[in-house]
XYZ file of C-alpha atoms in Angstrom:
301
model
C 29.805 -22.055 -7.178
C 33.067 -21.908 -5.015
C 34.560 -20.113 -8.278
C 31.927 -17.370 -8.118
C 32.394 -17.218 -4.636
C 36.023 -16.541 -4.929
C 35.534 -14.309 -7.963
C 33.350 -11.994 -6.224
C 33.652 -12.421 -2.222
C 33.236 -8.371 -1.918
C 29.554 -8.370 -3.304
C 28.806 -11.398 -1.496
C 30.010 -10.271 1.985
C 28.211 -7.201 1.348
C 25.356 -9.095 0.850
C 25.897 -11.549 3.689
C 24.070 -8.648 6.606
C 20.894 -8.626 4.351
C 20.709 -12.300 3.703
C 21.492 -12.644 7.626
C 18.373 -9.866 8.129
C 16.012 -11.791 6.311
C 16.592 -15.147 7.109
C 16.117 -13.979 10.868
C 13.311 -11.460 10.715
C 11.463 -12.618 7.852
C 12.322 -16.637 7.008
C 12.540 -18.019 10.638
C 9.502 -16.478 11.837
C 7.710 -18.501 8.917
C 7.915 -21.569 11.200
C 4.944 -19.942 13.400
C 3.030 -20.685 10.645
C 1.375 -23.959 12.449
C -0.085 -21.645 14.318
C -2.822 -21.486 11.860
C -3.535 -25.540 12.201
C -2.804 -25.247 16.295
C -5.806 -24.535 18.997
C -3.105 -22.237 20.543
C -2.393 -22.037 24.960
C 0.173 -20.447 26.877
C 1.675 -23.665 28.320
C 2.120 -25.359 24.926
C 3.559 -22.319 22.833
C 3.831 -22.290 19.640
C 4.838 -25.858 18.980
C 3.563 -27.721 22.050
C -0.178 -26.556 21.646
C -2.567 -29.516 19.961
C -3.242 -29.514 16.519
C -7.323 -28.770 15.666
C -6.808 -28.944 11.474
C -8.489 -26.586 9.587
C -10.896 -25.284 12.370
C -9.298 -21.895 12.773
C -10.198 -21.480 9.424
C -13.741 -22.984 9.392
C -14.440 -19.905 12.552
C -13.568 -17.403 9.850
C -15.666 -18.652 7.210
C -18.279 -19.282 9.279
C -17.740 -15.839 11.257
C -19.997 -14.287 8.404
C -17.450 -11.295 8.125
C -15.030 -13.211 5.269
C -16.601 -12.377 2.012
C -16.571 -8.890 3.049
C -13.504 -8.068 4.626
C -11.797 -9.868 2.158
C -14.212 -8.091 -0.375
C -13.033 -4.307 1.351
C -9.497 -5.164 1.408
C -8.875 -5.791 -2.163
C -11.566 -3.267 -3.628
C -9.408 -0.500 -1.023
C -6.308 -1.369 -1.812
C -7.022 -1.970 -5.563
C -8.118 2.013 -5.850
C -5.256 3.122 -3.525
C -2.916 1.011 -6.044
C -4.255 2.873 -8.980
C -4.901 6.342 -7.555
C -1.624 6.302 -6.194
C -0.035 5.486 -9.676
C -1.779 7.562 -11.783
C -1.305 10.740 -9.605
C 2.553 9.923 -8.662
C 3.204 9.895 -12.390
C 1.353 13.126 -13.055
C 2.876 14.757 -10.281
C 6.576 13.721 -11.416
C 5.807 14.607 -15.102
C 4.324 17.902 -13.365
C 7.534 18.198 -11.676
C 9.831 17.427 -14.621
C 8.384 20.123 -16.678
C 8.812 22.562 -13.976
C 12.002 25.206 -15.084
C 12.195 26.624 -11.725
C 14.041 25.553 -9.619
C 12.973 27.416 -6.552
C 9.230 26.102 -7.328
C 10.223 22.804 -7.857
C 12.077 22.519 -4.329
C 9.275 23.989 -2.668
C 6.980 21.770 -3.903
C 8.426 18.622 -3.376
C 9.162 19.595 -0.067
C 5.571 20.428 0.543
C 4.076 16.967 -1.277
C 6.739 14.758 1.028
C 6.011 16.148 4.292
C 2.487 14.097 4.699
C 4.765 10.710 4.335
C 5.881 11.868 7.610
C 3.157 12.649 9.641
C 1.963 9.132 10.995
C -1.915 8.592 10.770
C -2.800 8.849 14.550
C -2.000 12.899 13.610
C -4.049 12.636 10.529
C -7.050 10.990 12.741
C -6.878 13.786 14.547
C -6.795 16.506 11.879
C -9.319 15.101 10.539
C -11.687 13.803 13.048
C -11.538 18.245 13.591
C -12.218 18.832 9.912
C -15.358 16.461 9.802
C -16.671 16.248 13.170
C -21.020 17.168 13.045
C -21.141 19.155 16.079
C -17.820 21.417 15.951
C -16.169 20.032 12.765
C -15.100 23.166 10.695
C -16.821 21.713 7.754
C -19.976 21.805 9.266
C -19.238 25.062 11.290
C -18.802 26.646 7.816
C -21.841 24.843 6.419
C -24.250 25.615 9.660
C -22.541 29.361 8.836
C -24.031 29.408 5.205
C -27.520 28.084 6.252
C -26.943 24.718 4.675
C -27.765 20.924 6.370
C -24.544 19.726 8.249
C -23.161 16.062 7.360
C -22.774 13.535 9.475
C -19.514 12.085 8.150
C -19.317 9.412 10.789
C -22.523 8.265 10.236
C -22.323 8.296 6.370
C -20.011 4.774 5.124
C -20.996 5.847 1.559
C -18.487 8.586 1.931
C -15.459 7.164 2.912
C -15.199 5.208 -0.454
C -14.096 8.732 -1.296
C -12.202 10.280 1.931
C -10.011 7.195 2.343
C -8.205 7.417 -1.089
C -7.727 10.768 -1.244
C -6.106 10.828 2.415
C -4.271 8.001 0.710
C -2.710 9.597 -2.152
C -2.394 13.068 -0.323
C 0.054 10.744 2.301
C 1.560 8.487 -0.513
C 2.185 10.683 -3.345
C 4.916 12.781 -2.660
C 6.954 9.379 -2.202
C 5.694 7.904 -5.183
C 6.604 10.883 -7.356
C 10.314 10.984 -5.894
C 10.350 7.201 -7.636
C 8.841 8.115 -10.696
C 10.528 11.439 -11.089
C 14.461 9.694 -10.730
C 13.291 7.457 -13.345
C 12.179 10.512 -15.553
C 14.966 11.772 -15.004
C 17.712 9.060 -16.616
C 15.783 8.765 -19.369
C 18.234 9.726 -22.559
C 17.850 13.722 -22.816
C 19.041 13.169 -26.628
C 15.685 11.742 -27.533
C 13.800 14.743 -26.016
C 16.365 16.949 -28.053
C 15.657 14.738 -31.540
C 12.149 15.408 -30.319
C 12.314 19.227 -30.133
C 14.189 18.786 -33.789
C 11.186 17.188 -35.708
C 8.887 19.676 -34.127
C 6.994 18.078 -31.076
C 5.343 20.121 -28.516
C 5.763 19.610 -25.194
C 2.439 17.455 -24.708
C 3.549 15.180 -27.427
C 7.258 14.758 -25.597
C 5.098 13.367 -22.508
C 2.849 11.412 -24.183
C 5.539 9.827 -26.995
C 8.202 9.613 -24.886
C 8.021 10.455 -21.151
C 5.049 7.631 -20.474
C 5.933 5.100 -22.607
C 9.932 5.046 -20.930
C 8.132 5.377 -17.732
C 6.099 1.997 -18.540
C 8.764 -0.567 -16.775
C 8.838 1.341 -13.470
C 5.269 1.653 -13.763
C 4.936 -2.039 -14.495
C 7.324 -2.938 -11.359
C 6.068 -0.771 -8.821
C 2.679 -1.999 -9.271
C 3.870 -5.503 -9.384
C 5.303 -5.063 -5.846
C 2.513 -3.464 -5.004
C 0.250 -6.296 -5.441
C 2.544 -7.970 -3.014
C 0.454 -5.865 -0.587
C -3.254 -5.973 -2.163
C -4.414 -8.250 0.731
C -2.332 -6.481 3.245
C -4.451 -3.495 4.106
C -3.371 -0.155 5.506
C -4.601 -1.298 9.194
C -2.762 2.048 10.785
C -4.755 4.059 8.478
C -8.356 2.017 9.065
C -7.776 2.120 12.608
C -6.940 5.283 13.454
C -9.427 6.817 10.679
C -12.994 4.752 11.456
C -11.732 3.104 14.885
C -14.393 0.700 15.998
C -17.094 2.715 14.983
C -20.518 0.065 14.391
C -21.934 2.617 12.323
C -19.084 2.480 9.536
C -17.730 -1.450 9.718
C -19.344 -2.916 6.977
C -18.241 -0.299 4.681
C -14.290 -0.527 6.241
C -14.097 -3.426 7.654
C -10.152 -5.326 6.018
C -8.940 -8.041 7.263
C -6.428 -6.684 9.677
C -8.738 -4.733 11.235
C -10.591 -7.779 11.932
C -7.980 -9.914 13.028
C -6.850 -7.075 15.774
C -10.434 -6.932 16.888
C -10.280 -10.501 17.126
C -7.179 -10.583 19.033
C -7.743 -7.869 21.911
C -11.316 -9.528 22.231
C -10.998 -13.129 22.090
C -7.146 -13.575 21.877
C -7.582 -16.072 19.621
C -3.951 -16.147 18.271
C -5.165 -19.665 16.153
C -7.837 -17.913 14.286
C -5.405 -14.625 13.403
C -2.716 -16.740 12.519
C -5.174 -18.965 9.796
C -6.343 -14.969 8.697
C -2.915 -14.427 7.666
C -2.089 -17.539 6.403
C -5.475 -17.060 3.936
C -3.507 -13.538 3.413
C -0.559 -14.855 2.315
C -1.938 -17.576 0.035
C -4.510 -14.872 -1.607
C -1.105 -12.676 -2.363
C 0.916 -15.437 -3.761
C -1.818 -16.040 -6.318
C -2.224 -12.514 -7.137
C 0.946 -11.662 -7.866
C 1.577 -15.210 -10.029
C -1.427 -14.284 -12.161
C -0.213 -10.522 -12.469
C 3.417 -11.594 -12.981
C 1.939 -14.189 -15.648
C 0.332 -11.896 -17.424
C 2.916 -9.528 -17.845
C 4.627 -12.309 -18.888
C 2.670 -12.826 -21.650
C 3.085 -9.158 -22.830
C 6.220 -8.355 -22.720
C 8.900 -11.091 -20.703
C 11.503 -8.184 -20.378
C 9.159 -6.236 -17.962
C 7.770 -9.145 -15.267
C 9.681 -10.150 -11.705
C 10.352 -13.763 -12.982
């Protein structure tokens, strides 16, 4: 060990302000997690409050709203996860194939810009879009004799509007990903390609996909790292507290902040995450195992 160390001090001392980052911001604060076994108070902190077991979690169960929340979150972020995937990799094939230069500037300008409008702008936009009484969907509708829509009112529809808001945010960055992997693939295999005769559909489909498959494979990996983490900006902002729509949008964090700024129940949120966590780790072991098991080259560990 002191050998390697001396053999490469430059990487490590680059390395040393990550490892520093993370071991402050993201393995200390892991300590807090007897918060989740604590009946939590002011006066005892963190440490100092009495221990109640697994009662934080027992509320939760017992709250009635597990099964589904837990139900929403991975069902959401399961479709995000995919539609996200399968158009970032259409639009960087898209992309790829694109000769002009011009065009191909424009556009990715144009499908990257939503990554940086934050969702309390989108709310907005689209609370204006959808609204019954002045939306302009409705004004348009009303304007062609036709029955407005009550978005709000209508849960059944936002298994649709959420995941395309989703990928209209999320897929410019995505394709930026895909698209630099596209890009060092070996241009003498698309040239031997062109040789034997293959058409430009057969290129993407022989070649451009199946080089794209470890990305692919690792994106969504890490992306699993996040199935129980839902998108609580975008939930929030979007639905709000709205009774009407909760069963239907309900994720865990969404819960747990309700739960907070109503009960402050820092115990119960704490146990939430801690189910969370536990949830992810044996996701992404399965997933990781089963990758595994098809090809070794292409899993995490």
């Amino acid at each position: 060990m002191i050998r390697e160390l001396r053999k490469n001090w430059p990487l490590y001392t680059m390395f040393l302000p990550i490892a520093v980052y993370f071991l402050i911001f993201a393995y200390a604060p892991m300590a807090g997690i007897v918060m989740a076994f604590k009946d939590f108070n002011y006066r005892g902190g963190i440490f100092g409050s009495p221990w109640n077991g697994f009662d934080n979690f027992e509320y939760f169960f017992r709250s009635g709203k597990a099964w589904l929340v837990t139900k929403n979150t991975i069902m959401y972020n399961v479709v995000f996860l995919g539609a996200y995937t399968l158009f970032s990799v259409m639009t960087a094939i898209f992309l790829s194939e694109v000769y002009n230069k011009f065009f191909k500037r424009v556009s990715q300008t144009f499908l990257f810009l939503p990554y940086f409008i934050s969702w309390v702008t989108v709310s907005a936009f689209v609370y204006n879009f959808l609204n019954y009484e002045y939306g302009i969907v409705n004004v348009i509708l009303r304007k062609l004799n036709l029955d407005a829509i009550d978005i709000y009112s209508s849960p059944s529809v936002w298994f649709l509007i959420l995941p395309l808001l989703y990928v209209w945010k999320w897929v410019g960055y995505g394709s930026i990903l895909y698209l630099a992997a596209i890009v060092g693939i070996d241009q003498e295999v698309y040239e031997a390609a062109t040789i034997d005769g293959a058409s430009r559909w057969q290129k993407i489909t022989r070649i451009t996909i199946p080089l794209l498959k470890p990305t692919m494979i690792i994106l969504i990996l890490l992306g699993l790292g996040r199935i129980m983490r839902g998108e609580f900006d975008m939930f929030y902002q979007l639905i709000g507290n709205n009774g009407m729509l909760m069963d239907a949008t309900d994720i865990i964090d969404t819960l747990v902040f309700r739960s907070l700024v109503g009960t402050q129940d820092f115990g119960m949120a704490s146990s939430v995450g801690f189910y969370q966590s536990v949830l992810t780790l044996i996701i992404i072991l399965s997933a990781n195992y089963l990758v595994r098991r098809y090809d070794k080259d292409q899993a995490l560990f």
